[in-house]
CSV table of C-alpha atoms in Angstrom, one decimal:
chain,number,residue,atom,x,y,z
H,1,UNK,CA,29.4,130.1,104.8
H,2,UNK,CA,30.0,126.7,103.9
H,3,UNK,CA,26.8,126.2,106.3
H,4,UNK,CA,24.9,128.3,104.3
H,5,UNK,CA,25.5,126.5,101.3
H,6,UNK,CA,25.1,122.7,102.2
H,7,UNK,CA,21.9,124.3,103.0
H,8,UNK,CA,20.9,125.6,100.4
H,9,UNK,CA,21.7,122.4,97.8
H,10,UNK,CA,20.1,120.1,100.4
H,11,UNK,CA,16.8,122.6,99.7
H,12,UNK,CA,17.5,122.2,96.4
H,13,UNK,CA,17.7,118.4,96.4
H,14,UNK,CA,14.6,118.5,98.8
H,15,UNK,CA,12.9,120.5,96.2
H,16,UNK,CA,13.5,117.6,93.3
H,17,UNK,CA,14.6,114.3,94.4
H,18,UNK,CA,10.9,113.2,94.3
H,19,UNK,CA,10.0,109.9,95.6
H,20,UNK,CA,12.4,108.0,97.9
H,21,UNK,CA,16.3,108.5,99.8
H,22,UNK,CA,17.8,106.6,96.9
H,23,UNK,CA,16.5,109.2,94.7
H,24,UNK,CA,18.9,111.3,96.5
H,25,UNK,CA,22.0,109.4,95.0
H,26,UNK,CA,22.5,111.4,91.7
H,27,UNK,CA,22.2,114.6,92.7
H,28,UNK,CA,24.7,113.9,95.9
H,29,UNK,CA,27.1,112.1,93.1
H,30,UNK,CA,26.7,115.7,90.7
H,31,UNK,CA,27.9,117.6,94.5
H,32,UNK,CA,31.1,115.8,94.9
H,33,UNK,CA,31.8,116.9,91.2
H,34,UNK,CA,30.7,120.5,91.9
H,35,UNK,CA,32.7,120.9,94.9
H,36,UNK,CA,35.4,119.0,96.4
H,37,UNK,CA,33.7,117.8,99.6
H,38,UNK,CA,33.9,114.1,99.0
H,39,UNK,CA,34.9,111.2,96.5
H,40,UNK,CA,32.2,109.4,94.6
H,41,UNK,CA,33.7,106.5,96.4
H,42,UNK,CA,32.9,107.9,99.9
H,43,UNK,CA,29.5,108.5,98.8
H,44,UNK,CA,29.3,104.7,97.5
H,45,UNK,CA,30.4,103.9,101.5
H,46,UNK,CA,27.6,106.5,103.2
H,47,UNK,CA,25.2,105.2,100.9
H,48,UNK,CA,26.1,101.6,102.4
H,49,UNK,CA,26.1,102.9,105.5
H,50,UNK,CA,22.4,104.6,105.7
H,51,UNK,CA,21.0,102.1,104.1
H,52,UNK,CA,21.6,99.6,107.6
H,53,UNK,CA,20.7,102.3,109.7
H,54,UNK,CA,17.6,102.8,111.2
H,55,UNK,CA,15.2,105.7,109.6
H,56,UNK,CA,14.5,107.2,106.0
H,57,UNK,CA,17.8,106.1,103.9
H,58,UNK,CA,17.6,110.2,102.7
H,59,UNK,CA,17.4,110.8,106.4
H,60,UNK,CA,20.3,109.3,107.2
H,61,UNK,CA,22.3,110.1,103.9
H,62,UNK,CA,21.8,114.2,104.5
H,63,UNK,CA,22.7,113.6,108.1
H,64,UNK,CA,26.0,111.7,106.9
H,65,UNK,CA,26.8,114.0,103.9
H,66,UNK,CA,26.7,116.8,106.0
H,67,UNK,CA,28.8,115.4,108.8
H,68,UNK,CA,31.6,114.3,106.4
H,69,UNK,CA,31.7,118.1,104.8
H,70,UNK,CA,32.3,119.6,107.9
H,71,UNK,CA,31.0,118.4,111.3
H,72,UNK,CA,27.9,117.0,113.3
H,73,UNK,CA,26.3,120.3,112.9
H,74,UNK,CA,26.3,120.5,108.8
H,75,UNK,CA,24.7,116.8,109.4
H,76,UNK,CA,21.8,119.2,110.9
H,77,UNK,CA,22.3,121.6,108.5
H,78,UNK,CA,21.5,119.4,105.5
H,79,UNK,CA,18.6,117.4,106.9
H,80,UNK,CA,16.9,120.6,107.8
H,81,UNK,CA,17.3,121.8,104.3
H,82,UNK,CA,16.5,118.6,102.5
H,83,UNK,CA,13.3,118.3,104.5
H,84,UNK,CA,12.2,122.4,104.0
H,85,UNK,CA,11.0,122.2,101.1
H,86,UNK,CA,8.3,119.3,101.5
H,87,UNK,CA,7.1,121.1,105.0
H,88,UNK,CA,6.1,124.0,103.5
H,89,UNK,CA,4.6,122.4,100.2
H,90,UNK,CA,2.3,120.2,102.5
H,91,UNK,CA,1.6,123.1,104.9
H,92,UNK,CA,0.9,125.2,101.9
H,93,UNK,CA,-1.9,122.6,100.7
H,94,UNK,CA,-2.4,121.3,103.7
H,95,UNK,CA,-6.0,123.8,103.8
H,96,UNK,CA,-7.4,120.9,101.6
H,97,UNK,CA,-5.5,117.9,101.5
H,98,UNK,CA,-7.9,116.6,99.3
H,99,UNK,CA,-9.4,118.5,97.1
H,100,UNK,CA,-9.4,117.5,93.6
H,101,UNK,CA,-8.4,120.6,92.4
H,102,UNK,CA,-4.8,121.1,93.7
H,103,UNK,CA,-3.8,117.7,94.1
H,104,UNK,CA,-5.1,117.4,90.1
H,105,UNK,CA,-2.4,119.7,90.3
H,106,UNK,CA,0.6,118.0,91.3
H,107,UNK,CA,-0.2,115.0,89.8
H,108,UNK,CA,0.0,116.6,86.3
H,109,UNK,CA,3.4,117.9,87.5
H,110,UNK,CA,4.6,114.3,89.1
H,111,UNK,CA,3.2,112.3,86.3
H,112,UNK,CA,6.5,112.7,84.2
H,113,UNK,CA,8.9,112.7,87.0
H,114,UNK,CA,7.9,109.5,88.5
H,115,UNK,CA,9.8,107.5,85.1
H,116,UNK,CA,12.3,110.2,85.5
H,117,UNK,CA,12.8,109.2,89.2
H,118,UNK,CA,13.3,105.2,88.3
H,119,UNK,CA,15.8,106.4,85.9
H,120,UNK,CA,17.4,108.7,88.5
H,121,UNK,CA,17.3,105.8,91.0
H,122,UNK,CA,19.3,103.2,88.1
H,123,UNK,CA,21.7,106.0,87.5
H,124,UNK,CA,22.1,105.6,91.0
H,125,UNK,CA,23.0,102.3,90.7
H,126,UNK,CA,25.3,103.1,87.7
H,127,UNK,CA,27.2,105.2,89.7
H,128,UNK,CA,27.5,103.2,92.8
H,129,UNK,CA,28.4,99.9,90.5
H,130,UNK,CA,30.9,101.9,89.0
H,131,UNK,CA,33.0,102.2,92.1
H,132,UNK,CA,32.1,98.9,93.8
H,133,UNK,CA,32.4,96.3,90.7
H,134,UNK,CA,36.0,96.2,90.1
H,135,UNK,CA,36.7,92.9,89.1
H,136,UNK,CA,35.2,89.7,88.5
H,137,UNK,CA,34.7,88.2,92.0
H,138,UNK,CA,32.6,91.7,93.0
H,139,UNK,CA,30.7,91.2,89.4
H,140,UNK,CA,30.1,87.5,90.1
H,141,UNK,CA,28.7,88.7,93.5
H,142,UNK,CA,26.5,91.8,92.3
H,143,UNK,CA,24.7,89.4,89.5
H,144,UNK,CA,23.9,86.6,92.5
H,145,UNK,CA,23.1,89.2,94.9
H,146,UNK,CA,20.7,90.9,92.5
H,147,UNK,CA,18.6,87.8,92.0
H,148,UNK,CA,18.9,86.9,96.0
H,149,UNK,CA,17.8,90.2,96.6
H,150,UNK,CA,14.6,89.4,94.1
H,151,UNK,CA,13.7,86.1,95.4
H,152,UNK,CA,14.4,86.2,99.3
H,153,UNK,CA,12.4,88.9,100.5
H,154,UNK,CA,14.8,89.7,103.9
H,155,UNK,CA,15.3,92.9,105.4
H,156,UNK,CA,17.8,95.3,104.0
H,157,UNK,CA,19.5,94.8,106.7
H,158,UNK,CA,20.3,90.9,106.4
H,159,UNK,CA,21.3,91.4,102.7
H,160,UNK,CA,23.8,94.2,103.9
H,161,UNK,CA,25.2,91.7,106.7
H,162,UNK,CA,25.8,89.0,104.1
H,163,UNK,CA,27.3,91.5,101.8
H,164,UNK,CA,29.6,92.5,104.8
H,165,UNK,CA,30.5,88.9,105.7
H,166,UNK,CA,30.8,88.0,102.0
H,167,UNK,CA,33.5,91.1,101.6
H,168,UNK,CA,35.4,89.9,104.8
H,169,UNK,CA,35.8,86.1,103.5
H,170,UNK,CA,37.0,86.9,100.1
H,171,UNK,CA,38.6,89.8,100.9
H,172,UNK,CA,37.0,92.6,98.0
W,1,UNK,CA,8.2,103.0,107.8
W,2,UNK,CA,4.3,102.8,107.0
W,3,UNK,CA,4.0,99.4,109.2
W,4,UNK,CA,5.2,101.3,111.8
W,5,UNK,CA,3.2,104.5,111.7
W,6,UNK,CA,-0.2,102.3,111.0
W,7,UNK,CA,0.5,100.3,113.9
W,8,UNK,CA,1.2,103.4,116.2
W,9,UNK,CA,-1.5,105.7,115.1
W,10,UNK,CA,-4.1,103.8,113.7
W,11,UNK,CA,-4.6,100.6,116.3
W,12,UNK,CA,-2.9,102.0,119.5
W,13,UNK,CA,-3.7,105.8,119.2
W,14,UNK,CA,-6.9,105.7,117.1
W,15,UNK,CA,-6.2,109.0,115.9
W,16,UNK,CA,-6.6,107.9,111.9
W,17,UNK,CA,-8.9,104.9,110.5
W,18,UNK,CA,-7.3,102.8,108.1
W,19,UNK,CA,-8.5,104.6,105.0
W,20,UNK,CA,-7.2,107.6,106.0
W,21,UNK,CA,-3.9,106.6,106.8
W,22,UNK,CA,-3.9,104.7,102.5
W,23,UNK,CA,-5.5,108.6,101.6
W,24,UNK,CA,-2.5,109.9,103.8
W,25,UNK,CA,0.1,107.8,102.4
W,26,UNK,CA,-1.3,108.4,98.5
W,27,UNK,CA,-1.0,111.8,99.0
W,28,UNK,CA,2.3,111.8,100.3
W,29,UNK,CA,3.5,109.8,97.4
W,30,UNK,CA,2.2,113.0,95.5
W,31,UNK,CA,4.3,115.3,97.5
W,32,UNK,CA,7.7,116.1,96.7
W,33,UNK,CA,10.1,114.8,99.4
W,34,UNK,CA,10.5,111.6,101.0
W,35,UNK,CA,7.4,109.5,100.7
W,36,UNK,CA,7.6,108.1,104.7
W,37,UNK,CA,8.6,112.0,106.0
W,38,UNK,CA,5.9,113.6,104.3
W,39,UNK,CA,3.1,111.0,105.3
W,40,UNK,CA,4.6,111.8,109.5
W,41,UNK,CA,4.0,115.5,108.4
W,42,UNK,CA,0.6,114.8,107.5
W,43,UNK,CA,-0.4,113.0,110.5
W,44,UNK,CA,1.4,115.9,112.6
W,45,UNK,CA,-0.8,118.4,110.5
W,46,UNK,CA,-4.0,116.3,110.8
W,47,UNK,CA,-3.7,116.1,114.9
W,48,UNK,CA,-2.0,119.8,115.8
W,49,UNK,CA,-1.9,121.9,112.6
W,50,UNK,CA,1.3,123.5,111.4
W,51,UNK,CA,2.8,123.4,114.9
W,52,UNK,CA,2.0,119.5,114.7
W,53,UNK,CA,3.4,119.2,111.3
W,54,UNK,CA,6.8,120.9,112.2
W,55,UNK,CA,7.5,118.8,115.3
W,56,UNK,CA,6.3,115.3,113.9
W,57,UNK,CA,8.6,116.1,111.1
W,58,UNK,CA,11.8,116.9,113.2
W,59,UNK,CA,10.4,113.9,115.6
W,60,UNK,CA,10.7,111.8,112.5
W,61,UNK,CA,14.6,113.0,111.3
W,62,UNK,CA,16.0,113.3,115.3
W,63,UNK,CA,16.5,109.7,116.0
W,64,UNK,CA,18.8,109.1,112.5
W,65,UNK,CA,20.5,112.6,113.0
W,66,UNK,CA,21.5,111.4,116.4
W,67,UNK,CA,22.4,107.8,115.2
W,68,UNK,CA,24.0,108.6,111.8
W,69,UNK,CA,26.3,111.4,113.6
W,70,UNK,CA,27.1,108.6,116.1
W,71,UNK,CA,27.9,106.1,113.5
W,72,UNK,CA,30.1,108.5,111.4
W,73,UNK,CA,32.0,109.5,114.5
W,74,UNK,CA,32.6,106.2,115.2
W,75,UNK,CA,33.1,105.0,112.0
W,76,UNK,CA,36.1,107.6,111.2
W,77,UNK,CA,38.5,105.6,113.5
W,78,UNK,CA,38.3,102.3,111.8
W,79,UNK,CA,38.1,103.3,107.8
W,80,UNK,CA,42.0,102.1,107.4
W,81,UNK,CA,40.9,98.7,109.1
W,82,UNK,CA,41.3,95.8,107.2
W,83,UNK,CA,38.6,93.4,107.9
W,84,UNK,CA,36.4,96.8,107.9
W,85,UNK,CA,37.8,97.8,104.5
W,86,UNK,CA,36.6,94.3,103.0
W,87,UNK,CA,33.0,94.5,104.3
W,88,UNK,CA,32.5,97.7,103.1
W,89,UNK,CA,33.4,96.2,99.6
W,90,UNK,CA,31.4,93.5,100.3
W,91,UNK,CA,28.4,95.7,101.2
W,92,UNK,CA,29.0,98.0,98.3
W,93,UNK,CA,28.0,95.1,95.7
W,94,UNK,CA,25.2,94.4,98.0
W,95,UNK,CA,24.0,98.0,98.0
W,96,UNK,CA,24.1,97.7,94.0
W,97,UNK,CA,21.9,94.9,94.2
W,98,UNK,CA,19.2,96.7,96.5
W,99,UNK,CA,19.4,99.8,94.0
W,100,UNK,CA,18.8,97.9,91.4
W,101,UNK,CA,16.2,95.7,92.9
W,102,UNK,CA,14.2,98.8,93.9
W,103,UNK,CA,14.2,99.8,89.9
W,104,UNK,CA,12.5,96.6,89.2
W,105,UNK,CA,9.7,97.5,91.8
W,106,UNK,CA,9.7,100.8,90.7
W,107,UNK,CA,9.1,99.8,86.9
W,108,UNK,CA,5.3,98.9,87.2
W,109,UNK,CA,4.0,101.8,89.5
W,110,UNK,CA,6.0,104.7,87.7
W,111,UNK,CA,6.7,104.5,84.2
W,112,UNK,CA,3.7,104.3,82.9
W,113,UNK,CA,2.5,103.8,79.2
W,114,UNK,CA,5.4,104.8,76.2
W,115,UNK,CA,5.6,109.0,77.5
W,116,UNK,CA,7.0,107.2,80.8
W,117,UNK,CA,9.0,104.8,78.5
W,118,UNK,CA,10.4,107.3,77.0
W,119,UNK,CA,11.0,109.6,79.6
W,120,UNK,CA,12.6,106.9,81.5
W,121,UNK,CA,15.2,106.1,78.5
W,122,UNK,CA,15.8,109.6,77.1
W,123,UNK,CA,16.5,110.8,81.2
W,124,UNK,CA,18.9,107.7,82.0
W,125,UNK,CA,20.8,108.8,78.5
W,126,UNK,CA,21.3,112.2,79.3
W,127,UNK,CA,22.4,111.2,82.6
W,128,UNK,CA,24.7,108.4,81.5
W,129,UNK,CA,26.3,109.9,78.1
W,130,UNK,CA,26.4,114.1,78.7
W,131,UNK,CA,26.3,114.1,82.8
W,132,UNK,CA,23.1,115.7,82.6
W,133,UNK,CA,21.8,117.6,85.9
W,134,UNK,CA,19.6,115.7,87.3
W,135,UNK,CA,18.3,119.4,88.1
W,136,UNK,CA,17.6,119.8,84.5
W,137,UNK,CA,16.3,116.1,84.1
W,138,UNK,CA,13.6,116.6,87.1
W,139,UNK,CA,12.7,119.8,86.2
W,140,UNK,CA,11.8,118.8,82.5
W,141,UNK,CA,10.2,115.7,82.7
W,142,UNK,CA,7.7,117.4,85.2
W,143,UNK,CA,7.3,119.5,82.6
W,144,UNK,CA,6.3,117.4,79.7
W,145,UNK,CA,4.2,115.7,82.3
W,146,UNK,CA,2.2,118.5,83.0
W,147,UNK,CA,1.7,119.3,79.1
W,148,UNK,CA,1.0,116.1,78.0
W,149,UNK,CA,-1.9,115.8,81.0
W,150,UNK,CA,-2.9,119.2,80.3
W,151,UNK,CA,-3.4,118.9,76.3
W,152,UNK,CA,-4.7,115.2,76.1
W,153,UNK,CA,-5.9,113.8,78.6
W,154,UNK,CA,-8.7,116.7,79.4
């Protein structure tokens, strides 16, 4: 049952969270309120987590939301469901990829969620700062990391290491 | 992602030319869902129809299912670690950073002219003051999209 409906909301979330994994992060933050799978703050850690793993960060989120509800097989659950709806929207158009007509379509439909998305995205943010900035050292480090992040074009990956290093030596 | 499938299926395979794989990766930016999944469902589509689609999807997703169950196994026995405790603080700023970083990026290519302004405002408002649904906020801005396209700009 509980299968069923971690299906069904990673459908949903398939459905809408238009764009890219981060996307993902507000309607996973409005779950934990609706049901009491996980805390805000473990979403704050998968998010962290997915994002240094290899693959799609939504990928990897699902696969990790749907492990901490209940089990490796929910992980499956979720993914399936969050990727669903997008398989059968490109199958569905797939008999003309390009004709002007349909995809005329969906970019009158995608023209007004793509600001909505970059807000999603920053309320994202909001959310995750929420939990992680707790004092001054951690709001001294989010402002420098920001404009590191900005000027040093690394991987994710080596801004998540320094982050992790950063945490250990003054112990956030 | 996109470096990876060009380099795969455009110089080693030669199954797509390089302005197929841009008209691939437009379109999948035009298609709900994840923008790198639904470019790997195109490709599938494009070589082996629906059959094609379906398993270059789930080839896409297997690799992190298997590696994000293996990490969250793992990862279960050493939450209540110290030094683990303090990098996952550490990266939790970090993540913040890279959130916000991809906003900025975002800015240019999707909010567009004062409608995506103001959709960008008025949505991060509702989500911020009332704990609007982002349900509600998706489903409505698509739909003030598709009016405001419809009535004036045809």
């Amino acid at each position: 049952m509980i299968n069923l409906v971690v299906f069904l909301e990673f459908f949903k979330i398939g459905l809408l969270a238009i764009g890219g994994g981060l996307v993902t992060i507000p309607f996973l933050a409005e779950l934990s309120e609706k049901y009491n799978w996980y805390t805000a703050q473990d979403l704050a850690q998968m998010v962290a987590i997915s994002q240094t793993s290899p693959g799609a960060v939504g990928i990897n989120l699902a696969t990790y939301v749907g492990y901490t509800v209940n089990g490796g097989w929910t992980g499956v659950i979720a993914v399936m469901g969050l990727i669903l709806p997008s398989l059968i929207i490109i199958i569905a158009i797939s008999k003309c990829f390009f004709c002007e007509e349909r995809r005329g379509f969906l970019q009158d439909f995608l023209y007004g969620v793509r600001p909505a998305s970059a807000a999603l995205i920053l309320y994202g943010g909001y959310v995750l700062a929420r939990i992680s900035i707790i004092d001054y050292t951690s709001a001294a480090f989010a402002i420098i990391s920001f404009f590191l992040v900005r000027w040093l074009k690394w991987h994710p990956i080596a801004f998540i290491s320094l982050g992790a290093i950063v945490g250990i030596v003054f112990k956030m | 992602m996109l470096p990876l499938l060009q380099s795969e299926f455009v110089d080693k395979k030669k199954w797509l030319t390089e302005e197929e794989m841009i008209d691939f990766y437009a379109i999948s930016q035009s298609t709900p869902g994840i923008i790198a999944l639904n470019t790997a469902t195109f490709l599938g589509y494009k070589q082996a129809g629906i059959k094609g689609a379906v398993l270059a999807t789930l080839g896409v997703v297997t690799p992190s299912i298997i590696i994000m169950t293996l990490i969250a196994s793992v990862l279960q026995n050493f939450v209540n670690n110290e030094y683990v405790k303090h990098a996952f603080a550490g990266v939790g700023v970090m993540v913040v950073a890279l959130v916000m970083d991809s906003v900025v990026r975002l800015w240019k290519p999707a909010v567009i002219g004062y409608l995506g302004k103001t959709i960008f405002a008025l949505s991060f408002l509702a989500l911020i003051t009332y704990g609007t649904s982002p349900v509600i906020i998706v489903i409505f801005s698509s739909l003030v999209g598709y009016i405001y396209r419809k009535r004036f700009l045809k």
